[in-house]
Amino acid sequence: INIVYGQGSVVVPHIMASGKVNVLALIGTSEVADGLKKAHPKTNRLRAVLGLEAKNAAIILPDADIELTVRECLAGSLSFNGQRCTALKMILVHQSIAEQFLRRFSDELAKLKMGMPWEKGVMITPLPEMGKVAYMNECIEDAVAKGAKVLNAGGGTSVETMFYPAVLFPVTEGMKLYREEQFGPVVPVAPFEDLEEALQYVITSDHGQQVSVFGKDPDLIARLVDPLVNQVGRVNI
């Protein structure tokens, strides 16, 4: 193992340009990954193991177990402040249960403890990037200006880098939160009536990491899983 000190954007391109790197392993953005691969003189021989940005969706079917779904979506969207590439970044809920789901989700969110990472039972901690709160606010303001509402009490309140999670509904095409990866404690929720609407969201996404399906009817789930396995690397049921 060799540790090279310096700013990544300055040091790493030179290392790649040497042609002596056989495998590039990177957790970051696709823009950075593309740039680093192009810096290598033998691009087609370079092996890449990449964990890039994602906009993983949860698809909540009308027969989903609400309590289980709320519990899983809360952890999926807000554990580690939502700053995981595998986090749930978009929740698609069937219109028939949207109100019930959102009420229970907001109730459970209100119980989450805020504080410092080393305090016992803390779920929401300060964000590690100085500019992240401004971006979260930008996403919320954009969504609200285009018709969404912050549903939970205090959602979006911040002090320095401590940001209280915000649940936004309904999030629609054209809002930043609909397609952009927020990578933070903002939970966009969109309603759907027809399964095809939920499928099209995943099919037209810029990313294809994974999707989570919540429901009880195996036939209904199968109708989703068959096309989804051709769109994402992992389907969670």
mmCIF file of C-alpha atoms in Angstrom:
data_model
loop_
_atom_site.group_PDB
_atom_site.id
_atom_site.type_symbol
_atom_site.label_atom_id
_atom_site.label_comp_id
_atom_site.label_asym_id
_atom_site.label_seq_id
_atom_site.Cartn_x
_atom_site.Cartn_y
_atom_site.Cartn_z
ATOM 1 C CA ILE A 1 0.000 0.000 0.000
ATOM 2 C CA ASN A 2 1.381 3.374 -0.985
ATOM 3 C CA ILE A 3 -0.230 6.543 0.332
ATOM 4 C CA VAL A 4 0.287 9.643 -1.797
ATOM 5 C CA TYR A 5 -0.519 12.953 -0.116
ATOM 6 C CA GLY A 6 -1.959 15.946 -1.926
ATOM 7 C CA GLN A 7 -5.115 17.295 -3.488
ATOM 8 C CA GLY A 8 -6.782 14.489 -5.424
ATOM 9 C CA SER A 9 -7.593 16.578 -8.466
ATOM 10 C CA VAL A 10 -3.912 17.521 -8.770
ATOM 11 C CA VAL A 11 -2.154 14.280 -7.829
ATOM 12 C CA VAL A 12 -4.349 11.501 -9.252
ATOM 13 C CA PRO A 13 -4.437 12.584 -12.939
ATOM 14 C CA HIS A 14 -0.620 12.414 -13.024
ATOM 15 C CA ILE A 15 -0.677 8.933 -11.520
ATOM 16 C CA MET A 16 -3.245 7.794 -14.086
ATOM 17 C CA ALA A 17 -1.299 9.388 -16.947
ATOM 18 C CA SER A 18 1.733 7.237 -16.055
ATOM 19 C CA GLY A 19 -0.096 4.211 -17.446
ATOM 20 C CA LYS A 20 1.116 2.123 -14.515
ATOM 21 C CA VAL A 21 -2.318 1.821 -12.901
ATOM 22 C CA ASN A 22 -4.109 -1.423 -13.794
ATOM 23 C CA VAL A 23 -7.266 -0.982 -11.725
ATOM 24 C CA LEU A 24 -9.090 2.207 -10.744
ATOM 25 C CA ALA A 25 -11.350 1.851 -7.674
ATOM 26 C CA LEU A 26 -13.340 4.997 -6.968
ATOM 27 C CA ILE A 27 -16.289 6.134 -4.891
ATOM 28 C CA GLY A 28 -17.317 9.493 -6.300
ATOM 29 C CA THR A 29 -19.033 11.082 -9.270
ATOM 30 C CA SER A 30 -19.282 9.822 -12.839
ATOM 31 C CA GLU A 31 -17.712 13.099 -14.029
ATOM 32 C CA VAL A 32 -14.563 12.449 -11.984
ATOM 33 C CA ALA A 33 -14.468 8.771 -12.995
ATOM 34 C CA ASP A 34 -14.717 9.668 -16.698
ATOM 35 C CA GLY A 35 -11.929 12.229 -16.360
ATOM 36 C CA LEU A 36 -9.593 9.816 -14.581
ATOM 37 C CA LYS A 37 -10.191 7.026 -17.086
ATOM 38 C CA LYS A 38 -9.489 9.388 -19.997
ATOM 39 C CA ALA A 39 -6.202 10.408 -18.352
ATOM 40 C CA HIS A 40 -4.961 6.807 -18.674
ATOM 41 C CA PRO A 41 -3.043 6.147 -21.937
ATOM 42 C CA LYS A 42 -4.552 2.648 -22.265
ATOM 43 C CA THR A 43 -8.202 3.332 -21.431
ATOM 44 C CA ASN A 44 -9.491 0.024 -22.797
ATOM 45 C CA ARG A 45 -7.046 -1.976 -20.667
ATOM 46 C CA LEU A 46 -7.885 -0.121 -17.469
ATOM 47 C CA ARG A 47 -10.233 -2.010 -15.177
ATOM 48 C CA ALA A 48 -12.623 0.151 -13.179
ATOM 49 C CA VAL A 49 -14.436 -0.696 -9.935
ATOM 50 C CA LEU A 50 -16.768 2.232 -9.409
ATOM 51 C CA GLY A 51 -19.318 3.338 -6.832
ATOM 52 C CA LEU A 52 -20.834 6.439 -8.352
ATOM 53 C CA GLU A 53 -23.806 8.700 -7.698
ATOM 54 C CA ALA A 54 -27.313 7.203 -7.656
ATOM 55 C CA LYS A 55 -30.960 8.196 -7.374
ATOM 56 C CA ASN A 56 -32.312 4.968 -5.899
ATOM 57 C CA ALA A 57 -36.085 4.821 -5.827
ATOM 58 C CA ALA A 58 -38.531 3.122 -3.466
ATOM 59 C CA ILE A 59 -41.731 1.940 -5.138
ATOM 60 C CA ILE A 60 -44.526 1.532 -2.587
ATOM 61 C CA LEU A 61 -47.430 -0.568 -3.885
ATOM 62 C CA PRO A 62 -51.034 -0.106 -2.658
ATOM 63 C CA ASP A 63 -50.962 -3.279 -0.526
ATOM 64 C CA ALA A 64 -47.661 -2.491 1.225
ATOM 65 C CA ASP A 65 -47.371 -2.990 4.991
ATOM 66 C CA ILE A 66 -47.346 0.676 6.046
ATOM 67 C CA GLU A 67 -45.483 0.238 9.339
ATOM 68 C CA LEU A 68 -42.752 -1.923 7.795
ATOM 69 C CA THR A 69 -42.475 0.403 4.797
ATOM 70 C CA VAL A 70 -42.208 3.528 6.964
ATOM 71 C CA ARG A 71 -39.533 1.909 9.113
ATOM 72 C CA GLU A 72 -37.462 0.796 6.115
ATOM 73 C CA CYS A 73 -37.877 4.039 4.166
ATOM 74 C CA LEU A 74 -36.897 6.089 7.214
ATOM 75 C CA ALA A 75 -33.676 4.109 7.615
ATOM 76 C CA GLY A 76 -33.137 3.951 3.857
ATOM 77 C CA SER A 77 -33.465 7.679 3.297
ATOM 78 C CA LEU A 78 -31.993 9.137 6.492
ATOM 79 C CA SER A 79 -29.406 6.793 8.038
ATOM 80 C CA PHE A 80 -25.993 8.500 7.797
ATOM 81 C CA ASN A 81 -28.002 11.682 7.007
ATOM 82 C CA GLY A 82 -28.926 10.129 3.663
ATOM 83 C CA GLN A 83 -25.292 10.465 2.597
ATOM 84 C CA ARG A 84 -24.853 6.979 1.149
ATOM 85 C CA CYS A 85 -24.883 6.174 -2.571
ATOM 86 C CA THR A 86 -27.176 3.241 -1.649
ATOM 87 C CA ALA A 87 -29.657 5.467 0.220
ATOM 88 C CA LEU A 88 -33.254 5.877 -0.917
ATOM 89 C CA LYS A 89 -33.200 9.192 -2.792
ATOM 90 C CA MET A 90 -36.744 9.156 -4.200
ATOM 91 C CA ILE A 91 -39.925 7.625 -2.768
ATOM 92 C CA LEU A 92 -42.715 6.737 -5.202
ATOM 93 C CA VAL A 93 -45.902 5.882 -3.326
ATOM 94 C CA HIS A 94 -49.246 4.745 -4.727
ATOM 95 C CA GLN A 95 -51.808 7.534 -4.541
ATOM 96 C CA SER A 96 -54.271 5.377 -2.564
ATOM 97 C CA ILE A 97 -51.960 5.131 0.458
ATOM 98 C CA ALA A 98 -49.867 8.287 0.010
ATOM 99 C CA GLU A 99 -51.616 10.278 2.746
ATOM 100 C CA GLN A 100 -51.378 7.432 5.290
ATOM 101 C CA PHE A 101 -47.721 6.746 4.443
ATOM 102 C CA LEU A 102 -46.707 10.409 4.663
ATOM 103 C CA ARG A 103 -48.491 10.924 7.980
ATOM 104 C CA ARG A 104 -46.794 7.911 9.574
ATOM 105 C CA PHE A 105 -43.422 8.742 8.000
ATOM 106 C CA SER A 106 -43.537 12.298 9.391
ATOM 107 C CA ASP A 107 -44.614 11.004 12.820
ATOM 108 C CA GLU A 108 -41.680 8.585 12.997
ATOM 109 C CA LEU A 109 -39.223 11.141 11.629
ATOM 110 C CA ALA A 110 -40.148 13.470 14.496
ATOM 111 C CA LYS A 111 -38.884 10.820 16.938
ATOM 112 C CA LEU A 112 -35.365 10.741 15.469
ATOM 113 C CA LYS A 113 -32.678 12.072 17.783
ATOM 114 C CA MET A 114 -30.332 14.808 16.606
ATOM 115 C CA GLY A 115 -26.868 15.391 17.977
ATOM 116 C CA MET A 116 -23.208 14.538 17.591
ATOM 117 C CA PRO A 117 -22.113 11.185 16.093
ATOM 118 C CA TRP A 118 -20.643 9.905 19.356
ATOM 119 C CA GLU A 119 -23.870 10.422 21.333
ATOM 120 C CA LYS A 120 -25.919 7.301 21.963
ATOM 121 C CA GLY A 121 -29.070 6.896 19.870
ATOM 122 C CA VAL A 122 -28.351 9.835 17.567
ATOM 123 C CA MET A 123 -29.622 9.449 13.991
ATOM 124 C CA ILE A 124 -29.219 12.951 12.529
ATOM 125 C CA THR A 125 -25.781 14.585 12.819
ATOM 126 C CA PRO A 126 -24.095 17.713 11.407
ATOM 127 C CA LEU A 127 -23.341 17.498 7.683
ATOM 128 C CA PRO A 128 -19.624 17.083 6.858
ATOM 129 C CA GLU A 129 -19.572 19.640 4.030
ATOM 130 C CA MET A 130 -19.793 23.380 4.624
ATOM 131 C CA GLY A 131 -21.809 24.082 1.473
ATOM 132 C CA LYS A 132 -24.266 21.203 1.828
ATOM 133 C CA VAL A 133 -26.915 23.102 3.825
ATOM 134 C CA ALA A 134 -27.094 25.774 1.123
ATOM 135 C CA TYR A 135 -27.664 23.092 -1.525
ATOM 136 C CA MET A 136 -30.358 21.388 0.582
ATOM 137 C CA ASN A 137 -32.133 24.736 0.939
ATOM 138 C CA GLU A 138 -31.794 25.364 -2.777
ATOM 139 C CA CYS A 139 -33.482 22.034 -3.536
ATOM 140 C CA ILE A 140 -36.303 22.738 -1.083
ATOM 141 C CA GLU A 141 -36.891 26.283 -2.361
ATOM 142 C CA ASP A 142 -36.992 25.027 -5.956
ATOM 143 C CA ALA A 143 -39.526 22.306 -5.106
ATOM 144 C CA VAL A 144 -41.746 24.632 -3.058
ATOM 145 C CA ALA A 145 -41.689 27.253 -5.815
ATOM 146 C CA LYS A 146 -42.930 24.591 -8.242
ATOM 147 C CA GLY A 147 -45.777 23.286 -6.097
ATOM 148 C CA ALA A 148 -44.384 20.926 -3.454
ATOM 149 C CA LYS A 149 -44.834 21.369 0.300
ATOM 150 C CA VAL A 150 -42.616 20.612 3.289
ATOM 151 C CA LEU A 151 -44.866 18.226 5.226
ATOM 152 C CA ASN A 152 -43.031 17.696 8.502
ATOM 153 C CA ALA A 153 -42.835 20.301 11.257
ATOM 154 C CA GLY A 154 -39.477 22.077 11.242
ATOM 155 C CA GLY A 155 -38.374 20.379 8.026
ATOM 156 C CA GLY A 156 -35.405 22.210 6.511
ATOM 157 C CA THR A 157 -34.502 24.135 9.674
ATOM 158 C CA SER A 158 -30.739 24.491 10.044
ATOM 159 C CA VAL A 159 -28.067 25.862 12.363
ATOM 160 C CA GLU A 160 -24.582 25.985 10.831
ATOM 161 C CA THR A 161 -24.153 22.448 9.377
ATOM 162 C CA MET A 162 -26.905 20.821 11.462
ATOM 163 C CA PHE A 163 -29.860 20.306 9.113
ATOM 164 C CA TYR A 164 -33.250 18.945 10.191
ATOM 165 C CA PRO A 165 -34.668 16.508 7.594
ATOM 166 C CA ALA A 166 -37.398 17.745 5.278
ATOM 167 C CA VAL A 167 -40.114 15.649 3.611
ATOM 168 C CA LEU A 168 -41.396 17.164 0.361
ATOM 169 C CA PHE A 169 -44.598 16.219 -1.486
ATOM 170 C CA PRO A 170 -45.618 16.063 -4.273
ATOM 171 C CA VAL A 171 -42.277 16.140 -6.072
ATOM 172 C CA THR A 172 -42.734 16.218 -9.843
ATOM 173 C CA GLU A 173 -40.733 16.274 -13.070
ATOM 174 C CA GLY A 174 -38.987 19.609 -13.506
ATOM 175 C CA MET A 175 -38.008 19.985 -9.855
ATOM 176 C CA LYS A 176 -34.324 19.562 -8.954
ATOM 177 C CA LEU A 177 -35.222 16.872 -6.417
ATOM 178 C CA TYR A 178 -36.965 14.747 -9.045
ATOM 179 C CA ARG A 179 -33.750 13.847 -10.869
ATOM 180 C CA GLU A 180 -30.763 15.264 -8.977
ATOM 181 C CA GLU A 181 -29.142 13.209 -6.234
ATOM 182 C CA GLN A 182 -29.577 15.324 -3.098
ATOM 183 C CA PHE A 183 -27.120 13.223 -1.021
ATOM 184 C CA GLY A 184 -28.480 14.605 2.212
ATOM 185 C CA PRO A 185 -31.446 14.620 4.630
ATOM 186 C CA VAL A 186 -34.139 15.751 2.186
ATOM 187 C CA VAL A 187 -36.815 13.168 1.341
ATOM 188 C CA PRO A 188 -38.675 13.733 -1.951
ATOM 189 C CA VAL A 189 -41.951 11.822 -2.326
ATOM 190 C CA ALA A 190 -43.992 11.493 -5.527
ATOM 191 C CA PRO A 191 -47.397 9.848 -6.003
ATOM 192 C CA PHE A 192 -48.255 7.442 -8.821
ATOM 193 C CA GLU A 193 -51.510 5.851 -10.011
ATOM 194 C CA ASP A 194 -50.298 3.364 -12.605
ATOM 195 C CA LEU A 195 -47.369 0.944 -12.264
ATOM 196 C CA GLU A 196 -46.052 2.152 -15.594
ATOM 197 C CA GLU A 197 -45.435 5.606 -14.081
ATOM 198 C CA ALA A 198 -43.146 4.124 -11.424
ATOM 199 C CA LEU A 199 -41.388 1.959 -14.005
ATOM 200 C CA GLN A 200 -40.803 4.898 -16.315
ATOM 201 C CA TYR A 201 -39.171 6.848 -13.491
ATOM 202 C CA VAL A 202 -36.530 4.121 -13.129
ATOM 203 C CA ILE A 203 -36.191 3.535 -16.871
ATOM 204 C CA THR A 204 -35.602 7.225 -17.613
ATOM 205 C CA SER A 205 -33.207 7.753 -14.694
ATOM 206 C CA ASP A 206 -29.594 8.752 -15.329
ATOM 207 C CA HIS A 207 -28.505 6.107 -12.835
ATOM 208 C CA GLY A 208 -29.086 2.368 -12.498
ATOM 209 C CA GLN A 209 -27.813 1.248 -9.124
ATOM 210 C CA GLN A 210 -30.824 -0.230 -7.329
ATOM 211 C CA VAL A 211 -34.528 0.042 -6.533
ATOM 212 C CA SER A 212 -36.650 -1.096 -3.577
ATOM 213 C CA VAL A 213 -40.168 -2.522 -4.001
ATOM 214 C CA PHE A 214 -42.640 -2.617 -1.090
ATOM 215 C CA GLY A 215 -45.734 -4.802 -1.412
ATOM 216 C CA LYS A 216 -47.387 -8.147 -0.599
ATOM 217 C CA ASP A 217 -48.883 -9.395 -3.882
ATOM 218 C CA PRO A 218 -46.288 -11.655 -5.573
ATOM 219 C CA ASP A 219 -47.923 -11.279 -8.984
ATOM 220 C CA LEU A 220 -47.853 -7.485 -8.760
ATOM 221 C CA ILE A 221 -44.258 -7.499 -7.539
ATOM 222 C CA ALA A 222 -43.274 -9.874 -10.355
ATOM 223 C CA ARG A 223 -44.759 -7.469 -12.913
ATOM 224 C CA LEU A 224 -42.321 -4.869 -11.621
ATOM 225 C CA VAL A 225 -39.287 -7.064 -11.042
ATOM 226 C CA ASP A 226 -39.153 -8.537 -14.559
ATOM 227 C CA PRO A 227 -38.517 -5.180 -16.269
ATOM 228 C CA LEU A 228 -36.586 -3.678 -13.324
ATOM 229 C CA VAL A 229 -33.807 -6.287 -13.378
ATOM 230 C CA ASN A 230 -32.892 -4.977 -16.825
ATOM 231 C CA GLN A 231 -32.647 -1.401 -15.508
ATOM 232 C CA VAL A 232 -30.761 -1.646 -12.200
ATOM 233 C CA GLY A 233 -28.012 -3.717 -10.635
ATOM 234 C CA ARG A 234 -30.108 -4.762 -7.632
ATOM 235 C CA VAL A 235 -33.814 -5.062 -6.831
ATOM 236 C CA ASN A 236 -34.694 -5.095 -3.104
ATOM 237 C CA ILE A 237 -38.064 -6.624 -2.268
#
